[in-house]
Amino acid sequence: MAASQLKSDSKYDDFDYPTTSPTVQSGHPGHTTPEQDAQVYQLRTQLEQAGYSERLDTLNMLRFLRARKFNVNLAKQMFVDCEKWRKDFGVDNLVRNFHYKEKPEVHKYYIQYYHKTDKDGRPVYIEQYGGIDLTAMYKITTAERMQQNLVVEYEKLTDPRLPACSRKAGQLLETCCTIMDLKGVGLSKITSVYGYLKNVTAISQNYYPERLGKLYLINAPWGFSSVFGVVKGFLDPVTVQKIHVLGSGYQSELLGQVPKENLPKDFGGTCDCQGGCAFSDAGPWQDPQWAKPPKWADSKADASTTIEHTPTSTIPTHQPQTGADAGLEQKDSAAGQQVPMGQ
């Protein structure tokens, strides 16, 4: 299918970055059929009639439609559920006012960060699970704060990270390259890590659909590949192609996707950011040539509403929802049924 201009809507589409996807696949921006364009119009019209007026741009409509195999009714329900969650969770306020000041202490146990780009120009997102210690972490922060941080990072991925990467690449980029490091995840930590991996898809697949580009599970423990071999039989083939389960000899394949100069030394690259790669937030979104203020920053944060945290020793009994955009959809995802990582 030859690429074409995005069939845009002047009321909602105000993009200052490329809008043609490099993914030459039906349903992606610049590669839609007349029927799919009509389904975008149908979905948007139904949502307008239901009273919605935000996040109705064409790119967002296409993501929700792709997540539900272009079933307009299911995509509409997914969008409605997402908007309800955004209101209940206070997403718009969080992204402007949340301050994760305990991040350096949390990172001693659970490392998660965006860092530069892969060879396709997408943001690289890294998580390391080996140091997870829930008892210690909950003396520093709370499950709610961790979930709030996750949501804020998704919002910042949407804007300004992906738009800046798209400007630099000269083509629309909507997904991430995710690296999940399982080194040190032994039997003593398997329960905690299972909880994380089980919840890792909850927010991403329900409220930030179609953000997974590639997922590398590195330093996978013995037996993990066999388990995944069973699980992938229940996953959408398109999703399976994005997932790479690698043992300790992962560097060659990983470096085939992420340039050595962009990959932290810990993973076989040469990058050694001053102050640590995990805290640099290095990427096109920090470069004035490509970065622009996010649209959500139009409303300035009020210091009186900054969301802070006072640590306590209270340890909640439930698991926090965390993780990268690693939503794994089942073959019957049109029905809304999905399989989280770890199952």
PDB file of C-alpha atoms in Angstrom, residues 60-336:
ATOM      1  CA  ASN A  60      -5.741   8.969  18.563  1.00  0.00           C
ATOM      2  CA  MET A  61      -8.873   7.665  16.864  1.00  0.00           C
ATOM      3  CA  LEU A  62      -6.748   5.331  14.736  1.00  0.00           C
ATOM      4  CA  ARG A  63      -4.898   3.977  17.771  1.00  0.00           C
ATOM      5  CA  PHE A  64      -8.129   3.072  19.547  1.00  0.00           C
ATOM      6  CA  LEU A  65      -9.536   1.551  16.369  1.00  0.00           C
ATOM      7  CA  ARG A  66      -6.417  -0.546  15.749  1.00  0.00           C
ATOM      8  CA  ALA A  67      -6.530  -1.743  19.354  1.00  0.00           C
ATOM      9  CA  ARG A  68     -10.032  -3.066  18.705  1.00  0.00           C
ATOM     10  CA  LYS A  69      -9.490  -4.360  15.163  1.00  0.00           C
ATOM     11  CA  PHE A  70     -11.486  -1.430  13.723  1.00  0.00           C
ATOM     12  CA  ASN A  71     -14.657  -2.452  15.533  1.00  0.00           C
ATOM     13  CA  VAL A  72     -16.176   1.007  16.049  1.00  0.00           C
ATOM     14  CA  ASN A  73     -18.432   0.007  18.955  1.00  0.00           C
ATOM     15  CA  LEU A  74     -15.590  -1.636  20.869  1.00  0.00           C
ATOM     16  CA  ALA A  75     -13.233   1.261  20.137  1.00  0.00           C
ATOM     17  CA  LYS A  76     -15.870   3.704  21.367  1.00  0.00           C
ATOM     18  CA  GLN A  77     -16.302   1.776  24.616  1.00  0.00           C
ATOM     19  CA  MET A  78     -12.541   1.663  25.092  1.00  0.00           C
ATOM     20  CA  PHE A  79     -12.303   5.431  24.592  1.00  0.00           C
ATOM     21  CA  VAL A  80     -15.213   6.120  26.977  1.00  0.00           C
ATOM     22  CA  ASP A  81     -13.635   3.901  29.635  1.00  0.00           C
ATOM     23  CA  CYS A  82     -10.323   5.687  29.133  1.00  0.00           C
ATOM     24  CA  GLU A  83     -11.865   9.135  29.537  1.00  0.00           C
ATOM     25  CA  LYS A  84     -13.635   8.058  32.720  1.00  0.00           C
ATOM     26  CA  TRP A  85     -10.363   6.731  34.102  1.00  0.00           C
ATOM     27  CA  ARG A  86      -8.531   9.950  33.174  1.00  0.00           C
ATOM     28  CA  LYS A  87     -11.100  11.999  35.055  1.00  0.00           C
ATOM     29  CA  ASP A  88     -11.187   9.711  38.101  1.00  0.00           C
ATOM     30  CA  PHE A  89      -7.384   9.450  38.246  1.00  0.00           C
ATOM     31  CA  GLY A  90      -6.885  13.178  37.707  1.00  0.00           C
ATOM     32  CA  VAL A  91      -4.459  12.708  34.815  1.00  0.00           C
ATOM     33  CA  ASP A  92      -4.510  16.308  33.572  1.00  0.00           C
ATOM     34  CA  ASN A  93      -3.634  17.618  37.018  1.00  0.00           C
ATOM     35  CA  LEU A  94      -0.989  14.957  37.607  1.00  0.00           C
ATOM     36  CA  VAL A  95       1.023  15.638  34.487  1.00  0.00           C
ATOM     37  CA  ARG A  96       1.255  19.322  35.365  1.00  0.00           C
ATOM     38  CA  ASN A  97       1.836  19.086  39.100  1.00  0.00           C
ATOM     39  CA  PHE A  98       3.268  15.673  40.074  1.00  0.00           C
ATOM     40  CA  HIS A  99       6.762  15.803  41.574  1.00  0.00           C
ATOM     41  CA  TYR A 100       8.444  12.423  42.101  1.00  0.00           C
ATOM     42  CA  LYS A 101      11.093  13.695  44.469  1.00  0.00           C
ATOM     43  CA  GLU A 102      11.712  10.229  45.936  1.00  0.00           C
ATOM     44  CA  LYS A 103      12.767   8.885  42.523  1.00  0.00           C
ATOM     45  CA  PRO A 104      16.526   8.606  43.349  1.00  0.00           C
ATOM     46  CA  GLU A 105      15.727   6.486  46.408  1.00  0.00           C
ATOM     47  CA  VAL A 106      13.191   4.310  44.564  1.00  0.00           C
ATOM     48  CA  HIS A 107      15.744   3.732  41.802  1.00  0.00           C
ATOM     49  CA  LYS A 108      18.001   1.937  44.264  1.00  0.00           C
ATOM     50  CA  TYR A 109      15.483  -0.907  44.060  1.00  0.00           C
ATOM     51  CA  TYR A 110      13.493  -0.424  40.874  1.00  0.00           C
ATOM     52  CA  ILE A 111      15.108   1.324  37.900  1.00  0.00           C
ATOM     53  CA  GLN A 112      12.901   2.660  35.111  1.00  0.00           C
ATOM     54  CA  TYR A 113      13.722   5.430  32.636  1.00  0.00           C
ATOM     55  CA  TYR A 114      13.604   6.718  29.067  1.00  0.00           C
ATOM     56  CA  HIS A 115      16.974   7.095  27.382  1.00  0.00           C
ATOM     57  CA  LYS A 116      17.731   8.297  23.855  1.00  0.00           C
ATOM     58  CA  THR A 117      16.438   6.410  20.795  1.00  0.00           C
ATOM     59  CA  ASP A 118      16.736   3.166  18.852  1.00  0.00           C
ATOM     60  CA  LYS A 119      17.858   2.896  15.208  1.00  0.00           C
ATOM     61  CA  ASP A 120      14.308   3.697  14.064  1.00  0.00           C
ATOM     62  CA  GLY A 121      14.268   6.905  16.084  1.00  0.00           C
ATOM     63  CA  ARG A 122      11.866   5.674  18.793  1.00  0.00           C
ATOM     64  CA  PRO A 123      12.349   6.429  22.507  1.00  0.00           C
ATOM     65  CA  VAL A 124      14.096   3.636  24.393  1.00  0.00           C
ATOM     66  CA  TYR A 125      12.470   2.704  27.701  1.00  0.00           C
ATOM     67  CA  ILE A 126      14.413   0.626  30.234  1.00  0.00           C
ATOM     68  CA  GLU A 127      13.318  -1.261  33.340  1.00  0.00           C
ATOM     69  CA  GLN A 128      15.442  -3.372  35.686  1.00  0.00           C
ATOM     70  CA  TYR A 129      13.636  -5.810  37.947  1.00  0.00           C
ATOM     71  CA  GLY A 130      16.472  -7.535  39.788  1.00  0.00           C
ATOM     72  CA  GLY A 131      16.614  -5.115  42.711  1.00  0.00           C
ATOM     73  CA  ILE A 132      12.915  -5.004  43.514  1.00  0.00           C
ATOM     74  CA  ASP A 133      12.311  -5.037  47.269  1.00  0.00           C
ATOM     75  CA  LEU A 134       8.728  -4.088  48.027  1.00  0.00           C
ATOM     76  CA  THR A 135       9.253  -3.782  51.774  1.00  0.00           C
ATOM     77  CA  ALA A 136      12.085  -1.293  51.305  1.00  0.00           C
ATOM     78  CA  MET A 137      10.333   0.546  48.469  1.00  0.00           C
ATOM     79  CA  TYR A 138       7.154   1.122  50.450  1.00  0.00           C
ATOM     80  CA  LYS A 139       9.144   2.839  53.172  1.00  0.00           C
ATOM     81  CA  ILE A 140      10.174   5.374  50.515  1.00  0.00           C
ATOM     82  CA  THR A 141       7.034   5.723  48.429  1.00  0.00           C
ATOM     83  CA  THR A 142       3.585   4.192  47.979  1.00  0.00           C
ATOM     84  CA  ALA A 143       1.875   2.053  45.366  1.00  0.00           C
ATOM     85  CA  GLU A 144      -0.287   5.036  44.477  1.00  0.00           C
ATOM     86  CA  ARG A 145       2.735   7.287  43.944  1.00  0.00           C
ATOM     87  CA  MET A 146       4.404   4.697  41.738  1.00  0.00           C
ATOM     88  CA  GLN A 147       1.261   4.413  39.650  1.00  0.00           C
ATOM     89  CA  GLN A 148       1.001   8.193  39.404  1.00  0.00           C
ATOM     90  CA  ASN A 149       4.604   8.355  38.206  1.00  0.00           C
ATOM     91  CA  LEU A 150       3.878   5.710  35.571  1.00  0.00           C
ATOM     92  CA  VAL A 151       0.937   7.698  34.254  1.00  0.00           C
ATOM     93  CA  VAL A 152       2.905  10.953  34.170  1.00  0.00           C
ATOM     94  CA  GLU A 153       5.649   9.243  32.171  1.00  0.00           C
ATOM     95  CA  TYR A 154       3.070   7.918  29.678  1.00  0.00           C
ATOM     96  CA  GLU A 155       1.719  11.428  29.283  1.00  0.00           C
ATOM     97  CA  LYS A 156       5.222  12.768  28.684  1.00  0.00           C
ATOM     98  CA  LEU A 157       5.820   9.975  26.186  1.00  0.00           C
ATOM     99  CA  THR A 158       2.761  11.127  24.257  1.00  0.00           C
ATOM    100  CA  ASP A 159       3.959  14.734  24.441  1.00  0.00           C
ATOM    101  CA  PRO A 160       6.776  15.862  24.242  1.00  0.00           C
ATOM    102  CA  ARG A 161       8.864  12.688  23.675  1.00  0.00           C
ATOM    103  CA  LEU A 162       7.217  11.102  20.628  1.00  0.00           C
ATOM    104  CA  PRO A 163       6.579  14.390  18.775  1.00  0.00           C
ATOM    105  CA  ALA A 164      10.254  15.391  19.214  1.00  0.00           C
ATOM    106  CA  CYS A 165      11.406  11.989  17.958  1.00  0.00           C
ATOM    107  CA  SER A 166       9.040  12.274  14.978  1.00  0.00           C
ATOM    108  CA  ARG A 167      10.435  15.684  14.044  1.00  0.00           C
ATOM    109  CA  LYS A 168      13.991  14.390  14.168  1.00  0.00           C
ATOM    110  CA  ALA A 169      13.179  11.198  12.240  1.00  0.00           C
ATOM    111  CA  GLY A 170      11.082  13.014   9.634  1.00  0.00           C
ATOM    112  CA  GLN A 171       8.285  10.469  10.019  1.00  0.00           C
ATOM    113  CA  LEU A 172       5.566   9.704  12.516  1.00  0.00           C
ATOM    114  CA  LEU A 173       6.726   7.667  15.518  1.00  0.00           C
ATOM    115  CA  GLU A 174       4.030   6.404  17.885  1.00  0.00           C
ATOM    116  CA  THR A 175       5.781   3.580  19.737  1.00  0.00           C
ATOM    117  CA  CYS A 176       8.722   2.773  22.011  1.00  0.00           C
ATOM    118  CA  CYS A 177      11.536   0.283  22.115  1.00  0.00           C
ATOM    119  CA  THR A 178      11.352  -1.301  25.556  1.00  0.00           C
ATOM    120  CA  ILE A 179      14.117  -3.182  27.379  1.00  0.00           C
ATOM    121  CA  MET A 180      13.147  -5.226  30.437  1.00  0.00           C
ATOM    122  CA  ASP A 181      16.150  -6.553  32.321  1.00  0.00           C
ATOM    123  CA  LEU A 182      15.363  -9.694  34.344  1.00  0.00           C
ATOM    124  CA  LYS A 183      18.903 -10.120  35.707  1.00  0.00           C
ATOM    125  CA  GLY A 184      18.831 -11.134  39.337  1.00  0.00           C
ATOM    126  CA  VAL A 185      15.212 -12.231  39.247  1.00  0.00           C
ATOM    127  CA  GLY A 186      15.577 -15.503  41.130  1.00  0.00           C
ATOM    128  CA  LEU A 187      13.169 -17.614  43.143  1.00  0.00           C
ATOM    129  CA  SER A 188      13.326 -15.223  46.095  1.00  0.00           C
ATOM    130  CA  LYS A 189      11.957 -12.387  43.967  1.00  0.00           C
ATOM    131  CA  ILE A 190       9.796 -14.245  41.511  1.00  0.00           C
ATOM    132  CA  THR A 191       6.550 -13.520  43.400  1.00  0.00           C
ATOM    133  CA  SER A 192       7.137  -9.767  43.484  1.00  0.00           C
ATOM    134  CA  VAL A 193       8.313  -9.611  39.898  1.00  0.00           C
ATOM    135  CA  TYR A 194       5.368 -11.762  38.800  1.00  0.00           C
ATOM    136  CA  GLY A 195       3.077  -9.191  40.364  1.00  0.00           C
ATOM    137  CA  TYR A 196       4.787  -6.404  38.464  1.00  0.00           C
ATOM    138  CA  LEU A 197       4.756  -8.269  35.161  1.00  0.00           C
ATOM    139  CA  LYS A 198       1.136  -9.228  35.664  1.00  0.00           C
ATOM    140  CA  ASN A 199       0.142  -5.596  36.149  1.00  0.00           C
ATOM    141  CA  VAL A 200       2.583  -4.134  33.641  1.00  0.00           C
ATOM    142  CA  THR A 201       0.000  -4.037  30.855  1.00  0.00           C
ATOM    143  CA  ALA A 202      -3.015  -2.783  32.803  1.00  0.00           C
ATOM    144  CA  ILE A 203      -2.619   0.947  32.218  1.00  0.00           C
ATOM    145  CA  SER A 204      -0.819   0.772  28.893  1.00  0.00           C
ATOM    146  CA  GLN A 205      -3.158  -1.575  27.066  1.00  0.00           C
ATOM    147  CA  ASN A 206      -6.360  -0.032  28.370  1.00  0.00           C
ATOM    148  CA  TYR A 207      -5.528   3.664  28.336  1.00  0.00           C
ATOM    149  CA  TYR A 208      -2.457   4.111  26.103  1.00  0.00           C
ATOM    150  CA  PRO A 209      -3.050   1.636  23.274  1.00  0.00           C
ATOM    151  CA  GLU A 210      -0.695   0.942  20.399  1.00  0.00           C
ATOM    152  CA  ARG A 211       2.494   2.229  22.054  1.00  0.00           C
ATOM    153  CA  LEU A 212       4.588  -0.955  21.921  1.00  0.00           C
ATOM    154  CA  GLY A 213       7.135  -0.997  19.110  1.00  0.00           C
ATOM    155  CA  LYS A 214       9.618  -3.646  20.234  1.00  0.00           C
ATOM    156  CA  LEU A 215      10.087  -5.401  23.560  1.00  0.00           C
ATOM    157  CA  TYR A 216      13.359  -7.035  24.581  1.00  0.00           C
ATOM    158  CA  LEU A 217      13.257  -9.271  27.662  1.00  0.00           C
ATOM    159  CA  ILE A 218      16.943  -9.680  28.459  1.00  0.00           C
ATOM    160  CA  ASN A 219      18.752 -11.883  30.974  1.00  0.00           C
ATOM    161  CA  ALA A 220      15.664 -14.075  30.970  1.00  0.00           C
ATOM    162  CA  PRO A 221      16.058 -16.845  33.583  1.00  0.00           C
ATOM    163  CA  TRP A 222      16.163 -20.503  32.668  1.00  0.00           C
ATOM    164  CA  GLY A 223      12.767 -21.798  31.618  1.00  0.00           C
ATOM    165  CA  PHE A 224      11.340 -18.382  30.768  1.00  0.00           C
ATOM    166  CA  SER A 225      11.515 -18.987  27.026  1.00  0.00           C
ATOM    167  CA  SER A 226       9.580 -22.238  27.385  1.00  0.00           C
ATOM    168  CA  VAL A 227       6.837 -20.515  29.350  1.00  0.00           C
ATOM    169  CA  PHE A 228       6.656 -17.697  26.830  1.00  0.00           C
ATOM    170  CA  GLY A 229       6.477 -20.264  24.034  1.00  0.00           C
ATOM    171  CA  VAL A 230       3.181 -21.435  25.508  1.00  0.00           C
ATOM    172  CA  VAL A 231       1.881 -17.920  26.216  1.00  0.00           C
ATOM    173  CA  LYS A 232       2.547 -16.576  22.733  1.00  0.00           C
ATOM    174  CA  GLY A 233       0.082 -19.085  21.302  1.00  0.00           C
ATOM    175  CA  PHE A 234      -2.643 -16.896  22.832  1.00  0.00           C
ATOM    176  CA  LEU A 235      -1.226 -13.592  21.583  1.00  0.00           C
ATOM    177  CA  ASP A 236      -1.932 -11.617  18.454  1.00  0.00           C
ATOM    178  CA  PRO A 237       0.734 -12.600  15.860  1.00  0.00           C
ATOM    179  CA  VAL A 238       1.513  -8.911  15.281  1.00  0.00           C
ATOM    180  CA  THR A 239       2.318  -8.540  18.987  1.00  0.00           C
ATOM    181  CA  VAL A 240       4.421 -11.719  19.073  1.00  0.00           C
ATOM    182  CA  GLN A 241       6.655 -10.331  16.328  1.00  0.00           C
ATOM    183  CA  LYS A 242       7.494  -7.380  18.576  1.00  0.00           C
ATOM    184  CA  ILE A 243       8.725  -9.483  21.507  1.00  0.00           C
ATOM    185  CA  HIS A 244      12.255 -10.870  21.811  1.00  0.00           C
ATOM    186  CA  VAL A 245      13.122 -13.124  24.753  1.00  0.00           C
ATOM    187  CA  LEU A 246      16.894 -13.188  25.222  1.00  0.00           C
ATOM    188  CA  GLY A 247      19.205 -14.751  27.780  1.00  0.00           C
ATOM    189  CA  SER A 248      22.527 -13.359  28.973  1.00  0.00           C
ATOM    190  CA  GLY A 249      23.895 -13.294  25.431  1.00  0.00           C
ATOM    191  CA  TYR A 250      21.545 -10.536  24.366  1.00  0.00           C
ATOM    192  CA  GLN A 251      24.000  -7.824  23.362  1.00  0.00           C
ATOM    193  CA  SER A 252      24.393  -8.655  19.686  1.00  0.00           C
ATOM    194  CA  GLU A 253      20.654  -8.616  18.975  1.00  0.00           C
ATOM    195  CA  LEU A 254      20.012  -5.606  21.194  1.00  0.00           C
ATOM    196  CA  LEU A 255      22.785  -3.616  19.543  1.00  0.00           C
ATOM    197  CA  GLY A 256      21.199  -4.447  16.221  1.00  0.00           C
ATOM    198  CA  GLN A 257      18.245  -2.309  17.306  1.00  0.00           C
ATOM    199  CA  VAL A 258      19.818   0.307  19.580  1.00  0.00           C
ATOM    200  CA  PRO A 259      22.963   2.187  18.458  1.00  0.00           C
ATOM    201  CA  LYS A 260      25.922   1.529  20.742  1.00  0.00           C
ATOM    202  CA  GLU A 261      26.306   5.218  21.500  1.00  0.00           C
ATOM    203  CA  ASN A 262      22.678   5.372  22.676  1.00  0.00           C
ATOM    204  CA  LEU A 263      22.766   2.234  24.828  1.00  0.00           C
ATOM    205  CA  PRO A 264      23.993   2.558  28.457  1.00  0.00           C
ATOM    206  CA  LYS A 265      27.248   0.802  29.306  1.00  0.00           C
ATOM    207  CA  ASP A 266      25.346  -1.515  31.654  1.00  0.00           C
ATOM    208  CA  PHE A 267      23.854  -3.202  28.587  1.00  0.00           C
ATOM    209  CA  GLY A 268      26.903  -3.295  26.327  1.00  0.00           C
ATOM    210  CA  GLY A 269      26.678   0.196  24.870  1.00  0.00           C
ATOM    211  CA  THR A 270      29.082   3.084  25.228  1.00  0.00           C
ATOM    212  CA  CYS A 271      26.772   5.734  26.697  1.00  0.00           C
ATOM    213  CA  ASP A 272      27.787   6.996  30.120  1.00  0.00           C
ATOM    214  CA  CYS A 273      25.741  10.110  30.833  1.00  0.00           C
ATOM    215  CA  GLN A 274      27.015  12.503  33.457  1.00  0.00           C
ATOM    216  CA  GLY A 275      25.077  11.790  36.621  1.00  0.00           C
ATOM    217  CA  GLY A 276      23.951   8.424  35.254  1.00  0.00           C
ATOM    218  CA  CYS A 277      21.904   7.456  32.217  1.00  0.00           C
ATOM    219  CA  ALA A 278      18.927   6.624  34.434  1.00  0.00           C
ATOM    220  CA  PHE A 279      18.630  10.268  35.492  1.00  0.00           C
ATOM    221  CA  SER A 280      19.653  12.109  32.318  1.00  0.00           C
ATOM    222  CA  ASP A 281      16.360  11.831  30.390  1.00  0.00           C
ATOM    223  CA  ALA A 282      18.544  12.288  27.312  1.00  0.00           C
ATOM    224  CA  GLY A 283      16.836  12.275  23.930  1.00  0.00           C
ATOM    225  CA  PRO A 284      15.468  14.486  21.148  1.00  0.00           C
ATOM    226  CA  TRP A 285      12.846  15.758  23.606  1.00  0.00           C
ATOM    227  CA  GLN A 286      15.692  17.633  25.350  1.00  0.00           C
ATOM    228  CA  ASP A 287      17.155  19.072  22.141  1.00  0.00           C
ATOM    229  CA  PRO A 288      15.882  22.601  21.287  1.00  0.00           C
ATOM    230  CA  GLN A 289      16.147  21.711  17.598  1.00  0.00           C
ATOM    231  CA  TRP A 290      13.396  19.102  17.947  1.00  0.00           C
ATOM    232  CA  ALA A 291      11.659  19.729  21.254  1.00  0.00           C
ATOM    233  CA  LYS A 292       8.639  21.954  21.755  1.00  0.00           C
ATOM    234  CA  PRO A 293       6.652  22.651  24.931  1.00  0.00           C
ATOM    235  CA  PRO A 294       3.989  19.982  25.425  1.00  0.00           C
ATOM    236  CA  LYS A 295       0.422  21.080  24.857  1.00  0.00           C
ATOM    237  CA  TRP A 296      -0.542  20.095  28.381  1.00  0.00           C
ATOM    238  CA  ALA A 297       1.921  22.724  29.677  1.00  0.00           C
ATOM    239  CA  ASP A 298      -0.372  25.489  28.423  1.00  0.00           C
ATOM    240  CA  SER A 299      -1.880  25.480  31.891  1.00  0.00           C
ATOM    241  CA  LYS A 300       0.924  26.307  34.274  1.00  0.00           C
ATOM    242  CA  ALA A 301       1.437  24.271  37.406  1.00  0.00           C
ATOM    243  CA  ASP A 302       0.460  26.027  40.608  1.00  0.00           C
ATOM    244  CA  ALA A 303       2.948  25.442  43.399  1.00  0.00           C
ATOM    245  CA  SER A 304       0.027  25.197  45.795  1.00  0.00           C
ATOM    246  CA  THR A 305      -1.221  22.116  43.954  1.00  0.00           C
ATOM    247  CA  THR A 306       2.106  20.308  43.526  1.00  0.00           C
ATOM    248  CA  ILE A 307       1.594  16.658  44.420  1.00  0.00           C
ATOM    249  CA  GLU A 308       4.265  15.790  46.953  1.00  0.00           C
ATOM    250  CA  HIS A 309       4.847  12.801  49.205  1.00  0.00           C
ATOM    251  CA  THR A 310       5.750  12.320  52.836  1.00  0.00           C
ATOM    252  CA  PRO A 311       7.219   8.809  53.288  1.00  0.00           C
ATOM    253  CA  THR A 312       5.747   6.546  55.933  1.00  0.00           C
ATOM    254  CA  SER A 313       6.578   3.033  57.032  1.00  0.00           C
ATOM    255  CA  THR A 314       3.137   1.772  56.037  1.00  0.00           C
ATOM    256  CA  ILE A 315       3.415  -1.178  53.680  1.00  0.00           C
ATOM    257  CA  PRO A 316       0.333  -1.697  51.491  1.00  0.00           C
ATOM    258  CA  THR A 317      -0.794  -5.233  50.877  1.00  0.00           C
ATOM    259  CA  HIS A 318      -1.570  -4.802  47.181  1.00  0.00           C
ATOM    260  CA  GLN A 319       0.789  -4.698  44.235  1.00  0.00           C
ATOM    261  CA  PRO A 320       1.469  -1.426  42.413  1.00  0.00           C
ATOM    262  CA  GLN A 321       0.823  -1.154  38.707  1.00  0.00           C
ATOM    263  CA  THR A 322       4.052  -0.390  36.932  1.00  0.00           C
ATOM    264  CA  GLY A 323       5.851  -0.922  33.673  1.00  0.00           C
ATOM    265  CA  ALA A 324       6.571   0.090  30.122  1.00  0.00           C
ATOM    266  CA  ASP A 325       4.257   0.109  27.209  1.00  0.00           C
ATOM    267  CA  ALA A 326       4.288  -3.612  26.774  1.00  0.00           C
ATOM    268  CA  GLY A 327       0.614  -4.345  26.206  1.00  0.00           C
ATOM    269  CA  LEU A 328       0.224  -7.876  24.884  1.00  0.00           C
ATOM    270  CA  GLU A 329      -3.047  -8.479  23.124  1.00  0.00           C
ATOM    271  CA  GLN A 330      -4.739 -11.829  22.692  1.00  0.00           C
ATOM    272  CA  LYS A 331      -5.932 -13.050  19.318  1.00  0.00           C
ATOM    273  CA  ASP A 332      -9.456 -12.176  20.403  1.00  0.00           C
ATOM    274  CA  SER A 333      -8.471  -8.728  21.632  1.00  0.00           C
ATOM    275  CA  ALA A 334     -11.451  -7.265  19.839  1.00  0.00           C
ATOM    276  CA  ALA A 335     -13.443  -8.648  22.742  1.00  0.00           C
ATOM    277  CA  GLY A 336     -11.250  -6.785  25.184  1.00  0.00           C
TER     278      GLY A 336
END
